[in-house]
Tab-separated table of C-alpha atoms and ligand atoms in Angstrom:
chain	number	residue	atom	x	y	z
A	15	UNK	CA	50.237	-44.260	-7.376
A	16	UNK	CA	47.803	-41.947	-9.406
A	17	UNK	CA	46.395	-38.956	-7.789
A	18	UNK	CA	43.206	-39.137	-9.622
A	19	UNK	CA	41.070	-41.409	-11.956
A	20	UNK	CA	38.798	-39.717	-14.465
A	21	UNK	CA	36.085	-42.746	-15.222
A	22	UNK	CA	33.651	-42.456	-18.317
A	23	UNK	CA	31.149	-44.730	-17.742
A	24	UNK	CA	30.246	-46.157	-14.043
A	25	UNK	CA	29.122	-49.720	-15.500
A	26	UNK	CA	30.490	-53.544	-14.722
A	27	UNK	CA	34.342	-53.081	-15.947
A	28	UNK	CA	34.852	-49.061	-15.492
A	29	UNK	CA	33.461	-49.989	-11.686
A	30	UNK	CA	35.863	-53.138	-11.335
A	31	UNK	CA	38.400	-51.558	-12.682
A	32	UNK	CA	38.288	-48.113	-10.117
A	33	UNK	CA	37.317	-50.114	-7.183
A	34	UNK	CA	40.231	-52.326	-7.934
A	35	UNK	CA	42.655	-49.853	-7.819
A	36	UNK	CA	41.221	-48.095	-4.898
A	37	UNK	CA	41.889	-51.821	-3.354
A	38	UNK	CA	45.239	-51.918	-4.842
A	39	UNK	CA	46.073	-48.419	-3.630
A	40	UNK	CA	47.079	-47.099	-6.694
A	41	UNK	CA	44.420	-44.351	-6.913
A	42	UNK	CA	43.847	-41.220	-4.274
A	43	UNK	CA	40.185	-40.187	-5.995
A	44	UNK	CA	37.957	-41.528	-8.280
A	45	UNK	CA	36.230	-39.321	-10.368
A	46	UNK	CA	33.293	-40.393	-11.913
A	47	UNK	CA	30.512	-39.603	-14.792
A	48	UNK	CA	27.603	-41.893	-16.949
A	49	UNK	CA	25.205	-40.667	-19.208
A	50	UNK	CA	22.407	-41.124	-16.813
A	51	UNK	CA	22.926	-38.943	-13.594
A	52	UNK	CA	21.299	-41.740	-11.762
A	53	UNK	CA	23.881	-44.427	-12.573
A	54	UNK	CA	26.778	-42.074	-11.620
A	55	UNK	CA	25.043	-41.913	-7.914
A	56	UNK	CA	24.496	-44.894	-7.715
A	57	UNK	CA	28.302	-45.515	-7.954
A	58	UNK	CA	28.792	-43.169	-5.412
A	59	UNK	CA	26.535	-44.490	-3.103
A	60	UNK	CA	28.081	-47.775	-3.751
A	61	UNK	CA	31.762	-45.929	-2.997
A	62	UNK	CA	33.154	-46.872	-6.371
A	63	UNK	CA	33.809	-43.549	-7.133
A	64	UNK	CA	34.153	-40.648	-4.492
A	65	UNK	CA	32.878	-37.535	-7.007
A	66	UNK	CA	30.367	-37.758	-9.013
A	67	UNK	CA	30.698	-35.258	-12.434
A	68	UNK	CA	28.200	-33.922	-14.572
A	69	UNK	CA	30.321	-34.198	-17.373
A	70	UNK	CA	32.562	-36.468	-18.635
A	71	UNK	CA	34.864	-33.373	-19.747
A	72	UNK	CA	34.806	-32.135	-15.712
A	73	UNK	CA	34.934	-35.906	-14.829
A	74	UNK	CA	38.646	-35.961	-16.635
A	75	UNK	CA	40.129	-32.413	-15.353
A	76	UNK	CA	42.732	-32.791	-12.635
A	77	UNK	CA	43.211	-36.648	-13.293
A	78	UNK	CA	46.647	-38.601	-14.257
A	79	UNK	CA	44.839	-41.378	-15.434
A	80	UNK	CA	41.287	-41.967	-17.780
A	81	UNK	CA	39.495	-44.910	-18.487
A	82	UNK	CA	36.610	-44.886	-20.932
A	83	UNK	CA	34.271	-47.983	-20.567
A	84	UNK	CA	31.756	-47.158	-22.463
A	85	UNK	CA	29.711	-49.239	-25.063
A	86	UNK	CA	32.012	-48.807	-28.123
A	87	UNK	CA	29.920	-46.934	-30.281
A	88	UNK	CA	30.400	-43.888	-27.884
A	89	UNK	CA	33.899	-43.853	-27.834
A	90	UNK	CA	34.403	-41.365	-30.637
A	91	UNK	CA	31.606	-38.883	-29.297
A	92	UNK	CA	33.215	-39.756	-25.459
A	93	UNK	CA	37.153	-38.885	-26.511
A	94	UNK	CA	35.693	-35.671	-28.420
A	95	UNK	CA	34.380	-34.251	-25.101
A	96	UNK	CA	37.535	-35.034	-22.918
A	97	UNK	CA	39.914	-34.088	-25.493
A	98	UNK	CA	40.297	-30.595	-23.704
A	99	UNK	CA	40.311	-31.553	-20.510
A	100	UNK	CA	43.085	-34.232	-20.778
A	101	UNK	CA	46.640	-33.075	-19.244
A	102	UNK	CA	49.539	-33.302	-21.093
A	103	UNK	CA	51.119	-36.613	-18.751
A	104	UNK	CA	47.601	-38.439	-18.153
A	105	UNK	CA	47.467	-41.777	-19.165
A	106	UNK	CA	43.960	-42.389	-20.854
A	107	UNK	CA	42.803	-45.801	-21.789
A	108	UNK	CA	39.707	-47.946	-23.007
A	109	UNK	CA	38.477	-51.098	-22.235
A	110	UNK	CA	36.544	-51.674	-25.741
A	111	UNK	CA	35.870	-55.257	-26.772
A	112	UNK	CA	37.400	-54.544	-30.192
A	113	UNK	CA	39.945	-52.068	-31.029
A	114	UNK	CA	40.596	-50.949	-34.228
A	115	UNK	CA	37.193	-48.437	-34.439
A	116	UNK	CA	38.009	-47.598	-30.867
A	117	UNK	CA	41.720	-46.721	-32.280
A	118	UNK	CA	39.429	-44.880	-35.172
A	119	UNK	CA	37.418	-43.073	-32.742
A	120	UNK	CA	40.461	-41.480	-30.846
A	121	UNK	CA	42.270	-40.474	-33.789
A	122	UNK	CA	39.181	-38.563	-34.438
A	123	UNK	CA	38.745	-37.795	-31.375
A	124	UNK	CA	41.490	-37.164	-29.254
A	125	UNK	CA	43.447	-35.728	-32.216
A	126	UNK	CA	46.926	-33.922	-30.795
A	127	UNK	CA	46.317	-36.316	-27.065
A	128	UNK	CA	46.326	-39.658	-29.115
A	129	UNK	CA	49.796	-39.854	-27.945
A	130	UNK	CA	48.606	-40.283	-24.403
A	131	UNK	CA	46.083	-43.084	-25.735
A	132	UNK	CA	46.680	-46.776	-24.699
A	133	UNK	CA	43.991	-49.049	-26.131
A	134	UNK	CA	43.237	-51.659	-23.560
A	135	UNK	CA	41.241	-55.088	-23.602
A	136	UNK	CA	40.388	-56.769	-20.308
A	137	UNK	CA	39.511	-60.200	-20.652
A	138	UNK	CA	37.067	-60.518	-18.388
A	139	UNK	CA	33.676	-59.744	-17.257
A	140	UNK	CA	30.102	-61.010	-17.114
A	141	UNK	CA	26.898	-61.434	-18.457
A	142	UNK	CA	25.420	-59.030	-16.086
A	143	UNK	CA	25.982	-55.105	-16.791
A	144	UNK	CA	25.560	-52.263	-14.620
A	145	UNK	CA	27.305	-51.002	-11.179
A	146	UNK	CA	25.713	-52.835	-9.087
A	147	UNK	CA	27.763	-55.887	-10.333
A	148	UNK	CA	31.009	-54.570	-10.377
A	149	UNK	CA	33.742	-55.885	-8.302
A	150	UNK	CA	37.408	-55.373	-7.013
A	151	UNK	CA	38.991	-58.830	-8.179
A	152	UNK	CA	36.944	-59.471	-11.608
A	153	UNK	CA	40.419	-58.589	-13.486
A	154	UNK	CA	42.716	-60.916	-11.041
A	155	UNK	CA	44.544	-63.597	-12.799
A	156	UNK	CA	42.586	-62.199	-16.470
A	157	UNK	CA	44.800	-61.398	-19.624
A	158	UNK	CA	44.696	-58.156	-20.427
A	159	UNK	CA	45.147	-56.978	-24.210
A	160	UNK	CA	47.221	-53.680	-25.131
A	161	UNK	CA	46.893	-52.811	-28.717
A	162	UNK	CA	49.262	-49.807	-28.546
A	163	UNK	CA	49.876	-48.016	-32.234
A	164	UNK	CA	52.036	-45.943	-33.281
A	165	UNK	CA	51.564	-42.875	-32.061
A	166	UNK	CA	51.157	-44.284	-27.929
A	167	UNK	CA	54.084	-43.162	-26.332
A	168	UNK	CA	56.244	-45.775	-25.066
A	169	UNK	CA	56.077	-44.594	-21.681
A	170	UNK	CA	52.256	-44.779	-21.775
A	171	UNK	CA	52.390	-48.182	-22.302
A	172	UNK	CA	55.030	-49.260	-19.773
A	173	UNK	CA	52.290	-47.170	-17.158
A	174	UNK	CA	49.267	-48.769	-18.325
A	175	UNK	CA	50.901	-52.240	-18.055
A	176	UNK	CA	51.775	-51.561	-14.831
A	177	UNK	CA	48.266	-50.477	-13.710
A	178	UNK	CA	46.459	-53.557	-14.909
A	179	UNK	CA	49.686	-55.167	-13.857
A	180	UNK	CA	49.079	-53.834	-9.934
A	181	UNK	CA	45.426	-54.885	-10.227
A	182	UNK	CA	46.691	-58.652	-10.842
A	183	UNK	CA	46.160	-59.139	-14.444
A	184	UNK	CA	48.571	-60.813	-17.253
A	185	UNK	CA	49.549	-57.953	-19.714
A	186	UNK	CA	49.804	-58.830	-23.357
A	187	UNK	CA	50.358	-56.582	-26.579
A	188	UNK	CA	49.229	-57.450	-30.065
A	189	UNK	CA	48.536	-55.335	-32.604
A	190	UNK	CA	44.434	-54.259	-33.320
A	191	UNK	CA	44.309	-56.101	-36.395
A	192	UNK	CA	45.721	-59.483	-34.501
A	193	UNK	CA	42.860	-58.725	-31.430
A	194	UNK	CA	39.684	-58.242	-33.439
A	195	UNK	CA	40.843	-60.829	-35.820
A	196	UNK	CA	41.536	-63.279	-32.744
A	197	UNK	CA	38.439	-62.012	-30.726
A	198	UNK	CA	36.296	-62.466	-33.324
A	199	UNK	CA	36.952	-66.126	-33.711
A	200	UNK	CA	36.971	-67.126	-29.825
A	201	UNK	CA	34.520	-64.317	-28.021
A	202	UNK	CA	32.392	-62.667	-30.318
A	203	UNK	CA	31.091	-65.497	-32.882
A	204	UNK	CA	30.134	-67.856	-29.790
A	205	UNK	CA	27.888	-65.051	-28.978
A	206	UNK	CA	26.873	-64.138	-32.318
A	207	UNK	CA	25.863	-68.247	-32.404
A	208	UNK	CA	24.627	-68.498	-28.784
A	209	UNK	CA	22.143	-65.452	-29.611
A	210	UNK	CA	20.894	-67.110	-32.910
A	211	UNK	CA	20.285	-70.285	-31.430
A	212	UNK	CA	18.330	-68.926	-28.719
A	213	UNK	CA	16.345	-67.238	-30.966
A	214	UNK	CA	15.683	-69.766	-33.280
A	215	UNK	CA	15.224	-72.333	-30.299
A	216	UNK	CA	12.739	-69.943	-28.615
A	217	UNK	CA	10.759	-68.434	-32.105
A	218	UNK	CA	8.888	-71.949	-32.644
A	219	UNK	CA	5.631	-73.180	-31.589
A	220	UNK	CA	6.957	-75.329	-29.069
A	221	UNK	CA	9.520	-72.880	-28.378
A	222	UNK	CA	8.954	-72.746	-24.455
A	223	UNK	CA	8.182	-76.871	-23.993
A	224	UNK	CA	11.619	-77.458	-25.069
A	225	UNK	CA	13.114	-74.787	-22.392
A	226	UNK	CA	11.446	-75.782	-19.714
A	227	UNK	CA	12.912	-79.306	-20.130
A	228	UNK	CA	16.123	-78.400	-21.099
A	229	UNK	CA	19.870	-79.158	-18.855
A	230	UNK	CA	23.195	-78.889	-18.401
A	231	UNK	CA	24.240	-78.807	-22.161
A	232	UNK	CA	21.884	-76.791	-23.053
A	233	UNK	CA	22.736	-74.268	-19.718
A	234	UNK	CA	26.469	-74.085	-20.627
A	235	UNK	CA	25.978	-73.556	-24.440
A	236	UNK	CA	23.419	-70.585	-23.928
A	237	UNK	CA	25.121	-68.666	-21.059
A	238	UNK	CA	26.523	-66.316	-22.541
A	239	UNK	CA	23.056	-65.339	-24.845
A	240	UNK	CA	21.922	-63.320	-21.307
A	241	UNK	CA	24.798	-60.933	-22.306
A	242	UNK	CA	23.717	-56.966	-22.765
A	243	UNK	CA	22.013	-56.161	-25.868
A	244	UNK	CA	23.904	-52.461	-26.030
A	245	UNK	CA	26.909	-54.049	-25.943
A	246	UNK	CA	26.779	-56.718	-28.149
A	247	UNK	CA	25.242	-55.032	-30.643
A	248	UNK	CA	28.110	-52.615	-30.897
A	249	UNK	CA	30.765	-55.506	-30.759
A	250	UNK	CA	29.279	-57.251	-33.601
A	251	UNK	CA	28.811	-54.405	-35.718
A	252	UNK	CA	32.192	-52.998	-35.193
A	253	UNK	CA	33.670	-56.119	-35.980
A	254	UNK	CA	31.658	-57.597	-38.344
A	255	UNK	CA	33.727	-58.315	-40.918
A	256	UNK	CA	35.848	-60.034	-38.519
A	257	UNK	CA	33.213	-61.992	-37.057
A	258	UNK	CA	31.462	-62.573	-40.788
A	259	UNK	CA	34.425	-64.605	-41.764
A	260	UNK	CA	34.165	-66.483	-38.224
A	261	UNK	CA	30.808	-67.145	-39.688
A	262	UNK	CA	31.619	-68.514	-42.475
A	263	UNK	CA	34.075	-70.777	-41.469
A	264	UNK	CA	31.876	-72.107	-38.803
A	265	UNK	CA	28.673	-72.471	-41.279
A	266	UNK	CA	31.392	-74.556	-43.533
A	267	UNK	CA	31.852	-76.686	-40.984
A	268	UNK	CA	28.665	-76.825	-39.969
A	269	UNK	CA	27.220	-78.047	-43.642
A	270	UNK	CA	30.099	-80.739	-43.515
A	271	UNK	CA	28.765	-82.200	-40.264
A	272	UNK	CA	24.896	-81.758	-41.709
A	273	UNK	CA	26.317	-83.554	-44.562
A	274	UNK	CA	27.626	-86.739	-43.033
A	275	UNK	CA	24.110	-86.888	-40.868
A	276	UNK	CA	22.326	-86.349	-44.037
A	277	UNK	CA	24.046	-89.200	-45.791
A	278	UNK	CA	24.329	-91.432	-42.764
A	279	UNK	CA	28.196	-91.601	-42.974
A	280	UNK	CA	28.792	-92.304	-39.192
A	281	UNK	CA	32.628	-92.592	-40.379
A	282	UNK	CA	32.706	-88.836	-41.270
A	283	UNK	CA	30.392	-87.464	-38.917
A	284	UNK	CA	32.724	-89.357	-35.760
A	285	UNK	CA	35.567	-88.447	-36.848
A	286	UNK	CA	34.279	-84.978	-36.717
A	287	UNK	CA	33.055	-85.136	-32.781
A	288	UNK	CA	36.431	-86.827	-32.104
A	289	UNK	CA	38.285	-83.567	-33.895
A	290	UNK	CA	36.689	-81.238	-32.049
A	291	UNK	CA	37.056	-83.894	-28.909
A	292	UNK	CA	40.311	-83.611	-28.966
A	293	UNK	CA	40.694	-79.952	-29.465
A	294	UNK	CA	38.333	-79.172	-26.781
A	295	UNK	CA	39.687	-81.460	-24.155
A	296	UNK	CA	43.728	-79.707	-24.839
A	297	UNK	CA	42.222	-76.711	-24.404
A	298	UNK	CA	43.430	-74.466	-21.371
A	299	UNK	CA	42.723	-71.318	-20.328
A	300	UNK	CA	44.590	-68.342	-21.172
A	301	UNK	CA	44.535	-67.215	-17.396
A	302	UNK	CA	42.648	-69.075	-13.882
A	303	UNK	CA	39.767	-67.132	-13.216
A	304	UNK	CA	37.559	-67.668	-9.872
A	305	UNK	CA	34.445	-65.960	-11.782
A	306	UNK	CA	31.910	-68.905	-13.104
A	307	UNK	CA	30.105	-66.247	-14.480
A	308	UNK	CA	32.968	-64.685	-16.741
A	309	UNK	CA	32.547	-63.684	-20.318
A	310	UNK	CA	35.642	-63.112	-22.154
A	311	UNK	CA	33.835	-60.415	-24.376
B	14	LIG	P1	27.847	-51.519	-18.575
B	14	LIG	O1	27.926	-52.252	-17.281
B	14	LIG	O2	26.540	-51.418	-19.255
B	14	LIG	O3	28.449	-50.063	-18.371
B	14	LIG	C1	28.496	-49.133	-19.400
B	14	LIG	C2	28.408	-47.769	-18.764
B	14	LIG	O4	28.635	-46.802	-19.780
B	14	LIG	C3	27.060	-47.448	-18.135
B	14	LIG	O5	27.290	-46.916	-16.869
B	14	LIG	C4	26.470	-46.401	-19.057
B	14	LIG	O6	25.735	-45.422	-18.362
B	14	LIG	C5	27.709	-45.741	-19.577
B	14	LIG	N1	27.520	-45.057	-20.858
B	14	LIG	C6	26.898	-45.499	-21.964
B	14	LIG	N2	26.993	-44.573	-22.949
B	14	LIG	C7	27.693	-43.539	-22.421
B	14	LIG	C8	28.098	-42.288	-22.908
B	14	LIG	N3	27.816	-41.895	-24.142
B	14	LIG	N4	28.783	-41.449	-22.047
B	14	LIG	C9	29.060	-41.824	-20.783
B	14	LIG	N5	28.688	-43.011	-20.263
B	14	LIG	C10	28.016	-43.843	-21.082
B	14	LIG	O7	28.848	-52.160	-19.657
B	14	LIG	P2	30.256	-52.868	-19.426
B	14	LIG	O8	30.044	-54.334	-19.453
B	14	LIG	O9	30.946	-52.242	-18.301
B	14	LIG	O10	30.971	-52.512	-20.816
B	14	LIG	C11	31.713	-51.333	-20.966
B	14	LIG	C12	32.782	-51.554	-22.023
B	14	LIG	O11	33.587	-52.659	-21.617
B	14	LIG	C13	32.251	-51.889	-23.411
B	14	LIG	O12	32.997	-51.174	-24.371
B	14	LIG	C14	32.543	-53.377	-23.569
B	14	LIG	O13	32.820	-53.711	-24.911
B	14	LIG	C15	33.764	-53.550	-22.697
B	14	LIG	N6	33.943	-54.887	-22.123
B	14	LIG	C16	32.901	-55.520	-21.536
B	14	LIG	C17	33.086	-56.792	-20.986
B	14	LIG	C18	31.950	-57.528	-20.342
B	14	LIG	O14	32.033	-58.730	-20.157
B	14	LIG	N7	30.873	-56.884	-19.946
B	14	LIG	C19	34.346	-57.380	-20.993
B	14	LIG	C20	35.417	-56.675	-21.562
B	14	LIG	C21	35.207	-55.424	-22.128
B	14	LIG	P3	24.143	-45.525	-18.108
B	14	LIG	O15	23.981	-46.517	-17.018
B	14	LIG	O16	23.810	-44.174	-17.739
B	14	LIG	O17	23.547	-45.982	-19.415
């Protein structure tokens, strides 16, 4: 049980995350703080968090645990105003969709507290943003990623497993390389793709004609292009070279399948549906998840 949680950023997952412990009963007192005062009472209006800060370094004095969740590109800024006002035995975590700048960001940042630094990936979320969405069980039955690194101290990471442990998620450690390299290829080049075809479906003439008579397939292979703008833009750029290779694996692929149509080979081109046929239909999810709306960023 944790006395207090400091919370940078009162969004989707840092909401989730502190009303599921509250549910859990592993936190006394939420302390929270956003970069718009509005958002921040909003979550206390909404009872995610019980105090709302004005800062994010008063928002982290007096707690035993910290969770940024934050877009990425304001986790170096966000650790460099906490850094004085983390005690010596809190456990601080992120919940970044990549992890190797985050990692960057804190050993800028956080300096002589990176020790008490557990990077942290939830698996899970939406493409809806903001408070208002947030929710107690979004992380049951998710995997959650720990990319610990050297410096984390060991008991840090035995804690912060058992936290997302006690809120019903499956804990897994990798190292940051194996994560963005991983996450790359399964999360962020399907949005990369989903956002490029939208835009290329949408920029033509008879853009909107096609939308409005468009179904399932083309519902399940968009989804995920209503994701937030802030946040994707961060992911890809963080990771791009990452998601760049994704790329260009998936553009070879692509010409060999443009090929076969292009040369009417119906040999090459079905054998090509049936490989990815086959792959798709062995294909299980890491965890169950009751959340039709879940993003896996
Ligand atoms: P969100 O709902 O938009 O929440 C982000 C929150 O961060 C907002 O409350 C925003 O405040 C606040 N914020 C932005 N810049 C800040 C700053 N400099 N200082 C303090 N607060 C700041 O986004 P989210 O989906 O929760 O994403 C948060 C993190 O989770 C991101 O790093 C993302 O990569 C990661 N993540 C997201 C998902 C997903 O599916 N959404 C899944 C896994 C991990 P304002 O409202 O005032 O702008």
């Amino acid at each position: 049980m944790f006395e207090q949680l400091g919370l940078i950023g009162c969004g989707l997952i840092g909401g989730s995350f502190a009303l599921a412990l509250k549910r859990a009963k592993l936190v006394k007192r939420v302390v929270g703080y956003s970069k718009s005062p509005s958002t921040t009472e909003r979550a206390r209006q909404l009872g995610v968090i019980d105090v709302a800060a004005p800062s994010a370094l008063l928002a982290v004095s007096g707690a035993d645990i910290v969770l940024l969740a934050v877009p990425v590109a304001a986790s170096e800024a966000t650790f460099k105003a906490i850094r004085h006002g983390i005690g010596s035995d809190a456990l601080v975590m992120d919940v970044g969709s990549t992890k190797g700048d985050v990692i960057e960001a804190a050993r800028r940042g956080l300096q002589g507290q990176l020790g008490n630094f557990v990077p942290a990936h939830p698996i899970a979320g939406k493409e809806v943003s903001g408070i208002e969405h947030a929710e107690a069980s979004l992380f049951t039955g998710r995997h959650v990623v720990l990319t610990p690194i050297k410096s984390t101290l060991r008991s840090n990471v035995q804690r912060a497993s058992q936290v997302w442990g006690g809120i019903g998620a499956n804990v897994l450690t990798m190292t940051h390389e194996e994560h963005d390299s991983t996450f790359a290829a399964v999360s962020h080049l399907p949005h990369l793709l989903a956002f490029a075809y939208v835009n290329g479906l949408a920029g033509q003439p008879q853009g909107e004609r096609f939308l409005s008579l468009a179904g399932p397939g083309f519902r399940d292979f968009s989804r995920i292009a209503a994701s937030d703008p802030v946040m994707w833009r961060d992911v890809l750029l963080a990771n791009r070279e990452q998601v760049l290779a994704q790329s260009r694996a998936f553009r070879a692929a692509l010409l060999e399948m443009e090929n076969a149509m292009a040369e009417g080979e119906s040999q090459a081109l079905e054998q090509s549906i049936e490989r990815a046929r086959r792959v798709r239909a062995a294909w299980q999810p890491g965890a169950s998840s009751s959340h039709d709306s879940q993003q896996d960023a």
